[in-house]
Amino acid sequence: MNYFPDEVIEHVFDFVTSHRDRNSISLVCKSWFKIERYSRQNVFIGNCYATSPERLLRRFPCFKSLTLKGKPHFADFNLVPHGWGGFVQPWIEALARSRVGLEELRLKRMVVTDESLELLSRSFVNFKSLVLVSCEGFSTDGLASIAANCRHLQDLDLQENDIDDHRGQWLSCFPETSTTLVTLNFACLEGETNLVALERLVARSPNLRSLKLNRTVPLEALARLMACAPQIVELGVGSYEDEQDSESCLRLQAAIRKCTSLRSLSGFLEAAPHCLSAFQPVCHNLTSLNLSYAAEINGSHLIRLIEHCKKLQRLWILDSIGDKGLEVVASTCKELQELRVFPTDLHGGGNAAVTEDGLVAISAGCPKLHSILYFCQQMTNEALITVAKNCPNFIRFRLCILEPHKPDHVTSQPLDEGFGAIVQACKNLKRLSVSGLLTDQVFLYIGMFATQLEMLSIAFAGDTDKGMLYVLNGCKKMRKLEIRDSPFGDAALLADVNKYETMRSLWMSSCEVTLGGCKRLAQKAPWLNVEIINENDNNRMEEENGYEGRQKVDKLYLYRTVVGTRVDAPPFVWIL
Amino acid sequence: MSLEEELQSNVSVASSSPTKNTAGGGGLKVHNYFGLSDSSSVESSTLSGRVEDDKATISLKATELTLGLPGSQSTELDLLSPAKLNEKPFFPLLPSKDEICSSSSHKNIVASGNKRGFSDTMYTEKNWMFPESVAAQSVVKKEVPQNIPKGQLSTTNNSSSPPAAKAQIVGWPPVRSYRKNTLATTCKNSDEVDGKPGSAALFVKVSMDGAPYLRKVDLRSYTNYGELSSALEKMFTTFTLGHCGSNGAPGKDMLNETKLKDLLNGKDYVLTYEDKDGDWMLVGDVPWEMFIDVCKKLKIMKGCDAIGLAAAPRAIEKSKMRA
């Protein structure tokens, strides 16, 4: 390959987009390393503390798009206290100082401030795309800066963030000359928006493909917006009260019929039970449907809509759809690839809306299914074994039985065999979440068969350290391991310290690891940041002599890093 | 008190029940999560040790945490939970039933114990509750499983107390707080949602003057101002004790809740909240149900800073306007 000039090699590299493949390319030889380095457009950093902005800029001077992830996954469930970290400010500051022509920033579980957004909006002339997922720390003032200053903004995509809504006029801050919007998603905002400004913005954005409104945008506004943007491909519906205003309804139906490109429907946060029928004309084209926030719509209405969605590839739904509803999905949606069934009742109050039968029905009816997230009250080994036989193509399999330690409800056995069947049959399984009553046996199966597994979530499972050891020894491709409330301790933690160099991170909370064990680990592995998160009493851990070594650690988060201990840790985080 | 009487009778039923489960004579002892087993290992033996040990060893400390200190108001939360959880073990242990409850309902019991422990851990420093409860799990699994008629299970569920006593585990089920809050608001705004109003969580941020970081609390896990106040006291103990400046000592021996309460009650700190209109009001003036409807954020302010904040009349005015 070195007979070709660099430009040719670079051109070949352009076809390689996956960052993992590009990482591999750069290891081939020095020349390729150099070429790849300068031509890397999209940089992905899975853990913002694994490296630093300076190192990023040294390695990839010419990148245009940056993806950063901050807090560990369990932060989504309130297991990581506020203030832990994941601040984007230093990154934006460093990038702003450099000459990088940043065009896209994608952040997940990071702390973003209005100051950061302001700086971002002023520093990069060609900035085009901002995607924030599960972030917090900013307000609509920050959005106003983005709107006002980013002349070429194409994507403003806010997914499930915690945003302080000042009910200001951020939408009016888009200049009249701004016509480049492609994606506008503000579904997670709580407050009222300026509907006039919104309509005008939509009307002057001919490239708008994705529009996701928040719960305060009423029905008549929706009708007008859709009339302005018939080219829309993804729509997130705002509030949709009862069809008392029949004129609005008729207008909406007329507008919907014109949206021949509509492929994805979501929202319905404030949705009256009967409102879905207006969307029936577009169902036959829909590939993605997210009704997982539509708590008021009962199963029968959902079913009536889904019956028409023959091309559906992605479905997110609440368990109010019931097993019967899932059977309809199974018989209708033959193209289904991803299914998520979320719980309506978060306290496990008794009435199981979906059971193992629904899961089996889906597995039998949808041959292309490869990703599933399923919350339910009960499960059996038999069902899981059947699912494994029906669907050997799972890449992501996440099952959450709402009650911890719940066994097979028919045989009262642990669910080891069921999950064992899944990992044995699904040779491409990359992500797995287990639940229910589980012994060390299930981890033996996982270690033996889940050779491609990259992410494993364990809660309330296992008997002894052997469980964790099976996984650490067996799953060669493991990258993220997160464990809570399981009896794994120091022996498992310390058995193979070098394993953690091959992984992005390990999370263990409410397990059996002790402070002494963590200290030993930190000593053996200086290239790891071993963080102890102890919210309750900062001083106690240090000062009780004698018992210190055996004191249980509440939360442990460790990750490989090339830049050593981070300097922005709050007092309740102790980095060993 | 009646609670203790209940406990006594619970114990006698437990010890007199026929032990069909052979794997552990200690099988039934697992039920005694009130801490009434013989061995009381405080130091955590390794879990494998526990598995081999047929007798479930629940530390006496479990008792302490469960019952709380008598007369101490702050532990009301602890006292409430076991009383309600008592109902569950009664069903499987009734001598008239032939079947011993299966390990699944064992899980119900001990899991509930777990849940209580977890919610306690939210508010206390006693984290070691976890491992022992988990240890109990592993022993229970060794028992010969029996089937329990579905009817019995459902009666157990029906007779179980309202969600608050099923004390929620932190971060469980694994659903994003955004989703929990969104569904909570949606349910709130509708008239009927299958008769289960407010079944989802409602997290609000709590900040305190002088504290370096925020906390979050789920308003739906409390049923009145007293519970909220106790929970917040526990949460912010460390900070307030840092202010117990008069002694100078950095307050390790001062995990004294009475002292803290005096501090709070002595008007040094007041609890305030930001409502939907963005105004800061004093907590406690409106009915609880209305309060959780409008509260967006909580703040523990120094008393002197809170002077001039909306007192009762203004709060009541607002509530009238909303009604």
PDB file of C-alpha atoms in Angstrom, chain B residues 104-319:
ATOM      1  CA  SER B 104     -40.435 -17.330  45.615  1.00  0.00           C
ATOM      2  CA  SER B 105     -42.462 -15.954  48.433  1.00  0.00           C
ATOM      3  CA  HIS B 106     -39.384 -16.192  50.564  1.00  0.00           C
ATOM      4  CA  LYS B 107     -37.951 -13.853  48.087  1.00  0.00           C
ATOM      5  CA  ASN B 108     -40.934 -11.613  48.597  1.00  0.00           C
ATOM      6  CA  ILE B 109     -40.264 -11.484  52.268  1.00  0.00           C
ATOM      7  CA  VAL B 110     -36.585 -11.151  52.290  1.00  0.00           C
ATOM      8  CA  ALA B 111     -36.634  -9.002  49.236  1.00  0.00           C
ATOM      9  CA  SER B 112     -38.951  -6.681  51.038  1.00  0.00           C
ATOM     10  CA  GLY B 113     -36.488  -6.697  53.828  1.00  0.00           C
ATOM     11  CA  ASN B 114     -33.917  -5.808  51.295  1.00  0.00           C
ATOM     12  CA  LYS B 115     -35.986  -3.031  49.941  1.00  0.00           C
ATOM     13  CA  ARG B 116     -36.395  -1.582  53.332  1.00  0.00           C
ATOM     14  CA  GLY B 117     -32.705  -1.827  53.897  1.00  0.00           C
ATOM     15  CA  PHE B 118     -31.951  -0.076  50.660  1.00  0.00           C
ATOM     16  CA  SER B 119     -34.246   2.795  51.334  1.00  0.00           C
ATOM     17  CA  ASP B 120     -32.705   3.141  54.747  1.00  0.00           C
ATOM     18  CA  THR B 121     -29.345   3.257  53.155  1.00  0.00           C
ATOM     19  CA  MET B 122     -30.474   6.224  51.199  1.00  0.00           C
ATOM     20  CA  TYR B 123     -30.705   8.090  54.425  1.00  0.00           C
ATOM     21  CA  THR B 124     -28.273   6.479  56.825  1.00  0.00           C
ATOM     22  CA  GLU B 125     -24.648   5.544  56.948  1.00  0.00           C
ATOM     23  CA  LYS B 126     -25.324   1.913  57.676  1.00  0.00           C
ATOM     24  CA  ASN B 127     -24.435   0.462  54.355  1.00  0.00           C
ATOM     25  CA  TRP B 128     -23.541  -2.956  55.653  1.00  0.00           C
ATOM     26  CA  MET B 129     -27.218  -3.893  55.678  1.00  0.00           C
ATOM     27  CA  PHE B 130     -26.807  -4.900  52.056  1.00  0.00           C
ATOM     28  CA  PRO B 131     -24.409  -7.776  52.217  1.00  0.00           C
ATOM     29  CA  GLU B 132     -26.221  -9.578  54.989  1.00  0.00           C
ATOM     30  CA  SER B 133     -29.517  -9.349  53.248  1.00  0.00           C
ATOM     31  CA  VAL B 134     -27.944 -10.647  50.102  1.00  0.00           C
ATOM     32  CA  ALA B 135     -26.396 -13.416  52.107  1.00  0.00           C
ATOM     33  CA  ALA B 136     -29.833 -14.354  53.279  1.00  0.00           C
ATOM     34  CA  GLN B 137     -30.853 -14.665  49.675  1.00  0.00           C
ATOM     35  CA  SER B 138     -28.272 -17.240  48.902  1.00  0.00           C
ATOM     36  CA  VAL B 139     -29.253 -19.427  51.797  1.00  0.00           C
ATOM     37  CA  VAL B 140     -32.883 -19.294  50.863  1.00  0.00           C
ATOM     38  CA  LYS B 141     -32.081 -20.530  47.424  1.00  0.00           C
ATOM     39  CA  LYS B 142     -30.855 -23.793  48.844  1.00  0.00           C
ATOM     40  CA  GLU B 143     -34.271 -24.739  50.076  1.00  0.00           C
ATOM     41  CA  VAL B 144     -36.438 -27.216  48.283  1.00  0.00           C
ATOM     42  CA  PRO B 145     -38.781 -25.060  46.304  1.00  0.00           C
ATOM     43  CA  GLN B 146     -42.457 -25.555  46.796  1.00  0.00           C
ATOM     44  CA  ASN B 147     -45.322 -24.270  44.807  1.00  0.00           C
ATOM     45  CA  ILE B 148     -47.500 -21.745  46.357  1.00  0.00           C
ATOM     46  CA  PRO B 149     -51.040 -21.427  45.063  1.00  0.00           C
ATOM     47  CA  LYS B 150     -51.438 -18.267  43.101  1.00  0.00           C
ATOM     48  CA  GLY B 151     -54.333 -17.265  45.250  1.00  0.00           C
ATOM     49  CA  GLN B 152     -52.162 -17.067  48.267  1.00  0.00           C
ATOM     50  CA  LEU B 153     -49.646 -14.908  46.561  1.00  0.00           C
ATOM     51  CA  SER B 154     -52.220 -12.508  45.359  1.00  0.00           C
ATOM     52  CA  THR B 155     -53.829 -12.212  48.754  1.00  0.00           C
ATOM     53  CA  THR B 156     -50.444 -11.405  50.079  1.00  0.00           C
ATOM     54  CA  ASN B 157     -50.158  -8.689  47.532  1.00  0.00           C
ATOM     55  CA  ASN B 158     -53.609  -7.357  48.145  1.00  0.00           C
ATOM     56  CA  SER B 159     -53.154  -7.168  51.825  1.00  0.00           C
ATOM     57  CA  SER B 160     -49.791  -5.560  51.532  1.00  0.00           C
ATOM     58  CA  SER B 161     -49.620  -1.954  52.351  1.00  0.00           C
ATOM     59  CA  PRO B 162     -49.533   0.964  49.945  1.00  0.00           C
ATOM     60  CA  PRO B 163     -46.448   1.446  47.815  1.00  0.00           C
ATOM     61  CA  ALA B 164     -44.649   3.559  50.383  1.00  0.00           C
ATOM     62  CA  ALA B 165     -44.070   0.606  52.652  1.00  0.00           C
ATOM     63  CA  LYS B 166     -42.845  -1.558  49.788  1.00  0.00           C
ATOM     64  CA  ALA B 167     -39.923   0.765  50.262  1.00  0.00           C
ATOM     65  CA  GLN B 168     -38.397   1.453  46.909  1.00  0.00           C
ATOM     66  CA  ILE B 169     -34.881   0.412  46.193  1.00  0.00           C
ATOM     67  CA  VAL B 170     -32.654   3.210  44.993  1.00  0.00           C
ATOM     68  CA  GLY B 171     -32.349   3.121  41.265  1.00  0.00           C
ATOM     69  CA  TRP B 172     -34.769   0.250  40.780  1.00  0.00           C
ATOM     70  CA  PRO B 173     -36.379  -0.579  38.464  1.00  0.00           C
ATOM     71  CA  PRO B 174     -33.698   0.637  36.068  1.00  0.00           C
ATOM     72  CA  VAL B 175     -35.735   3.312  34.392  1.00  0.00           C
ATOM     73  CA  ARG B 176     -34.259   6.715  33.620  1.00  0.00           C
ATOM     74  CA  SER B 177     -35.345   9.432  36.047  1.00  0.00           C
ATOM     75  CA  TYR B 178     -36.393  11.470  33.054  1.00  0.00           C
ATOM     76  CA  ARG B 179     -38.860   8.774  32.126  1.00  0.00           C
ATOM     77  CA  LYS B 180     -40.059   8.372  35.707  1.00  0.00           C
ATOM     78  CA  ASN B 181     -40.650  12.083  36.090  1.00  0.00           C
ATOM     79  CA  THR B 182     -42.311  12.436  32.733  1.00  0.00           C
ATOM     80  CA  LEU B 183     -44.727   9.617  33.365  1.00  0.00           C
ATOM     81  CA  ALA B 184     -45.403  10.996  36.823  1.00  0.00           C
ATOM     82  CA  THR B 185     -46.369  14.375  35.436  1.00  0.00           C
ATOM     83  CA  THR B 186     -48.486  12.774  32.752  1.00  0.00           C
ATOM     84  CA  CYS B 187     -50.377  10.656  35.245  1.00  0.00           C
ATOM     85  CA  LYS B 188     -50.879  13.613  37.513  1.00  0.00           C
ATOM     86  CA  ASN B 189     -52.487  15.668  34.805  1.00  0.00           C
ATOM     87  CA  SER B 190     -55.111  13.149  33.894  1.00  0.00           C
ATOM     88  CA  ASP B 191     -58.281  12.405  35.782  1.00  0.00           C
ATOM     89  CA  GLU B 192     -58.033   8.667  36.123  1.00  0.00           C
ATOM     90  CA  VAL B 193     -55.168   6.453  35.299  1.00  0.00           C
ATOM     91  CA  ASP B 194     -56.487   3.041  36.179  1.00  0.00           C
ATOM     92  CA  GLY B 195     -56.976   4.247  39.708  1.00  0.00           C
ATOM     93  CA  LYS B 196     -53.255   4.357  40.258  1.00  0.00           C
ATOM     94  CA  PRO B 197     -52.489   8.024  40.497  1.00  0.00           C
ATOM     95  CA  GLY B 198     -48.949   9.007  41.122  1.00  0.00           C
ATOM     96  CA  SER B 199     -47.484   5.561  40.936  1.00  0.00           C
ATOM     97  CA  ALA B 200     -44.348   6.878  39.342  1.00  0.00           C
ATOM     98  CA  ALA B 201     -41.597   8.779  41.064  1.00  0.00           C
ATOM     99  CA  LEU B 202     -41.160  12.514  41.195  1.00  0.00           C
ATOM    100  CA  PHE B 203     -37.625  13.638  41.731  1.00  0.00           C
ATOM    101  CA  VAL B 204     -36.790  17.169  42.743  1.00  0.00           C
ATOM    102  CA  LYS B 205     -33.429  18.649  43.509  1.00  0.00           C
ATOM    103  CA  VAL B 206     -32.623  19.631  47.041  1.00  0.00           C
ATOM    104  CA  SER B 207     -29.926  22.136  47.734  1.00  0.00           C
ATOM    105  CA  MET B 208     -28.672  23.523  50.992  1.00  0.00           C
ATOM    106  CA  ASP B 209     -26.857  26.724  51.674  1.00  0.00           C
ATOM    107  CA  GLY B 210     -23.265  25.887  52.266  1.00  0.00           C
ATOM    108  CA  ALA B 211     -23.466  22.317  51.026  1.00  0.00           C
ATOM    109  CA  PRO B 212     -21.127  21.536  48.169  1.00  0.00           C
ATOM    110  CA  TYR B 213     -23.543  19.464  46.146  1.00  0.00           C
ATOM    111  CA  LEU B 214     -27.199  18.840  45.456  1.00  0.00           C
ATOM    112  CA  ARG B 215     -29.290  15.839  46.276  1.00  0.00           C
ATOM    113  CA  LYS B 216     -32.423  14.522  44.695  1.00  0.00           C
ATOM    114  CA  VAL B 217     -35.484  13.229  46.490  1.00  0.00           C
ATOM    115  CA  ASP B 218     -38.531  11.437  45.257  1.00  0.00           C
ATOM    116  CA  LEU B 219     -41.477  13.396  46.617  1.00  0.00           C
ATOM    117  CA  ARG B 220     -43.836  10.537  45.970  1.00  0.00           C
ATOM    118  CA  SER B 221     -42.060   8.333  48.435  1.00  0.00           C
ATOM    119  CA  TYR B 222     -43.361  10.444  51.292  1.00  0.00           C
ATOM    120  CA  THR B 223     -46.908  10.934  52.395  1.00  0.00           C
ATOM    121  CA  ASN B 224     -46.547  13.996  54.563  1.00  0.00           C
ATOM    122  CA  TYR B 225     -44.268  16.818  55.518  1.00  0.00           C
ATOM    123  CA  GLY B 226     -42.950  14.960  58.547  1.00  0.00           C
ATOM    124  CA  GLU B 227     -41.502  12.164  56.447  1.00  0.00           C
ATOM    125  CA  LEU B 228     -39.928  14.588  54.043  1.00  0.00           C
ATOM    126  CA  SER B 229     -38.429  16.566  56.851  1.00  0.00           C
ATOM    127  CA  SER B 230     -36.936  13.467  58.487  1.00  0.00           C
ATOM    128  CA  ALA B 231     -35.472  12.282  55.247  1.00  0.00           C
ATOM    129  CA  LEU B 232     -33.884  15.631  54.556  1.00  0.00           C
ATOM    130  CA  GLU B 233     -32.478  15.818  58.042  1.00  0.00           C
ATOM    131  CA  LYS B 234     -30.748  12.518  57.525  1.00  0.00           C
ATOM    132  CA  MET B 235     -29.489  13.463  54.125  1.00  0.00           C
ATOM    133  CA  PHE B 236     -27.944  16.710  55.147  1.00  0.00           C
ATOM    134  CA  THR B 237     -26.656  15.607  58.536  1.00  0.00           C
ATOM    135  CA  THR B 238     -23.032  15.858  57.544  1.00  0.00           C
ATOM    136  CA  PHE B 239     -23.293  19.427  56.410  1.00  0.00           C
ATOM    137  CA  THR B 240     -25.211  20.711  59.345  1.00  0.00           C
ATOM    138  CA  LEU B 241     -22.871  19.019  61.759  1.00  0.00           C
ATOM    139  CA  GLY B 242     -20.065  20.761  60.052  1.00  0.00           C
ATOM    140  CA  HIS B 243     -21.778  23.857  61.268  1.00  0.00           C
ATOM    141  CA  CYS B 244     -21.912  22.651  64.845  1.00  0.00           C
ATOM    142  CA  GLY B 245     -19.039  24.959  65.217  1.00  0.00           C
ATOM    143  CA  SER B 246     -19.256  25.705  68.867  1.00  0.00           C
ATOM    144  CA  ASN B 247     -17.495  22.530  69.893  1.00  0.00           C
ATOM    145  CA  GLY B 248     -14.915  22.842  67.200  1.00  0.00           C
ATOM    146  CA  ALA B 249     -14.703  19.090  66.753  1.00  0.00           C
ATOM    147  CA  PRO B 250     -15.425  17.876  63.211  1.00  0.00           C
ATOM    148  CA  GLY B 251     -18.448  16.063  64.498  1.00  0.00           C
ATOM    149  CA  LYS B 252     -17.926  12.345  64.281  1.00  0.00           C
ATOM    150  CA  ASP B 253     -19.433  11.556  67.610  1.00  0.00           C
ATOM    151  CA  MET B 254     -22.146  14.019  66.898  1.00  0.00           C
ATOM    152  CA  LEU B 255     -24.414  11.854  64.763  1.00  0.00           C
ATOM    153  CA  ASN B 256     -27.020  13.068  67.121  1.00  0.00           C
ATOM    154  CA  GLU B 257     -30.303  13.561  65.480  1.00  0.00           C
ATOM    155  CA  THR B 258     -31.770  15.435  68.364  1.00  0.00           C
ATOM    156  CA  LYS B 259     -29.086  18.025  68.041  1.00  0.00           C
ATOM    157  CA  LEU B 260     -29.738  18.356  64.343  1.00  0.00           C
ATOM    158  CA  LYS B 261     -33.420  18.711  64.839  1.00  0.00           C
ATOM    159  CA  ASP B 262     -32.812  21.421  67.359  1.00  0.00           C
ATOM    160  CA  LEU B 263     -30.683  23.130  64.812  1.00  0.00           C
ATOM    161  CA  LEU B 264     -33.391  22.962  62.212  1.00  0.00           C
ATOM    162  CA  ASN B 265     -36.204  23.705  64.585  1.00  0.00           C
ATOM    163  CA  GLY B 266     -34.280  26.461  66.190  1.00  0.00           C
ATOM    164  CA  LYS B 267     -34.968  28.359  63.000  1.00  0.00           C
ATOM    165  CA  ASP B 268     -31.388  28.210  61.916  1.00  0.00           C
ATOM    166  CA  TYR B 269     -32.501  26.608  58.704  1.00  0.00           C
ATOM    167  CA  VAL B 270     -35.810  26.654  56.947  1.00  0.00           C
ATOM    168  CA  LEU B 271     -37.078  24.518  54.154  1.00  0.00           C
ATOM    169  CA  THR B 272     -38.235  26.374  51.081  1.00  0.00           C
ATOM    170  CA  TYR B 273     -39.386  25.368  47.652  1.00  0.00           C
ATOM    171  CA  GLU B 274     -39.667  26.827  44.202  1.00  0.00           C
ATOM    172  CA  ASP B 275     -43.082  26.422  42.719  1.00  0.00           C
ATOM    173  CA  LYS B 276     -44.300  26.221  39.155  1.00  0.00           C
ATOM    174  CA  ASP B 277     -44.384  29.988  38.832  1.00  0.00           C
ATOM    175  CA  GLY B 278     -40.787  30.276  39.874  1.00  0.00           C
ATOM    176  CA  ASP B 279     -41.551  31.772  43.256  1.00  0.00           C
ATOM    177  CA  TRP B 280     -39.811  30.687  46.419  1.00  0.00           C
ATOM    178  CA  MET B 281     -42.184  29.738  49.191  1.00  0.00           C
ATOM    179  CA  LEU B 282     -41.936  28.322  52.656  1.00  0.00           C
ATOM    180  CA  VAL B 283     -42.632  24.638  52.858  1.00  0.00           C
ATOM    181  CA  GLY B 284     -45.566  23.552  54.931  1.00  0.00           C
ATOM    182  CA  ASP B 285     -48.286  26.053  54.259  1.00  0.00           C
ATOM    183  CA  VAL B 286     -50.300  24.184  51.686  1.00  0.00           C
ATOM    184  CA  PRO B 287     -51.757  20.692  51.882  1.00  0.00           C
ATOM    185  CA  TRP B 288     -49.259  17.962  51.063  1.00  0.00           C
ATOM    186  CA  GLU B 289     -50.974  16.810  47.872  1.00  0.00           C
ATOM    187  CA  MET B 290     -50.962  20.324  46.516  1.00  0.00           C
ATOM    188  CA  PHE B 291     -47.396  20.775  47.577  1.00  0.00           C
ATOM    189  CA  ILE B 292     -46.048  17.878  45.556  1.00  0.00           C
ATOM    190  CA  ASP B 293     -48.076  19.084  42.631  1.00  0.00           C
ATOM    191  CA  VAL B 294     -46.371  22.442  42.512  1.00  0.00           C
ATOM    192  CA  CYS B 295     -42.963  21.872  43.996  1.00  0.00           C
ATOM    193  CA  LYS B 296     -40.162  22.064  41.452  1.00  0.00           C
ATOM    194  CA  LYS B 297     -37.140  22.404  43.695  1.00  0.00           C
ATOM    195  CA  LEU B 298     -36.324  22.381  47.366  1.00  0.00           C
ATOM    196  CA  LYS B 299     -33.823  24.497  49.206  1.00  0.00           C
ATOM    197  CA  ILE B 300     -32.697  24.484  52.775  1.00  0.00           C
ATOM    198  CA  MET B 301     -32.003  28.100  53.485  1.00  0.00           C
ATOM    199  CA  LYS B 302     -30.537  29.823  56.444  1.00  0.00           C
ATOM    200  CA  GLY B 303     -33.314  31.286  58.525  1.00  0.00           C
ATOM    201  CA  CYS B 304     -32.050  34.803  58.116  1.00  0.00           C
ATOM    202  CA  ASP B 305     -32.071  34.478  54.325  1.00  0.00           C
ATOM    203  CA  ALA B 306     -35.624  33.280  54.324  1.00  0.00           C
ATOM    204  CA  ILE B 307     -37.064  36.344  55.927  1.00  0.00           C
ATOM    205  CA  GLY B 308     -39.596  37.866  53.641  1.00  0.00           C
ATOM    206  CA  LEU B 309     -40.378  34.652  51.850  1.00  0.00           C
ATOM    207  CA  ALA B 310     -43.974  33.888  51.233  1.00  0.00           C
ATOM    208  CA  ALA B 311     -45.670  33.111  54.466  1.00  0.00           C
ATOM    209  CA  ALA B 312     -48.974  31.342  54.851  1.00  0.00           C
ATOM    210  CA  PRO B 313     -51.324  34.027  53.565  1.00  0.00           C
ATOM    211  CA  ARG B 314     -49.626  34.316  50.192  1.00  0.00           C
ATOM    212  CA  ALA B 315     -49.358  30.584  49.797  1.00  0.00           C
ATOM    213  CA  ILE B 316     -53.017  30.157  50.501  1.00  0.00           C
ATOM    214  CA  GLU B 317     -53.833  32.914  48.042  1.00  0.00           C
ATOM    215  CA  LYS B 318     -51.933  31.069  45.378  1.00  0.00           C
ATOM    216  CA  SER B 319     -53.620  27.824  46.157  1.00  0.00           C
TER     217      SER B 319
END
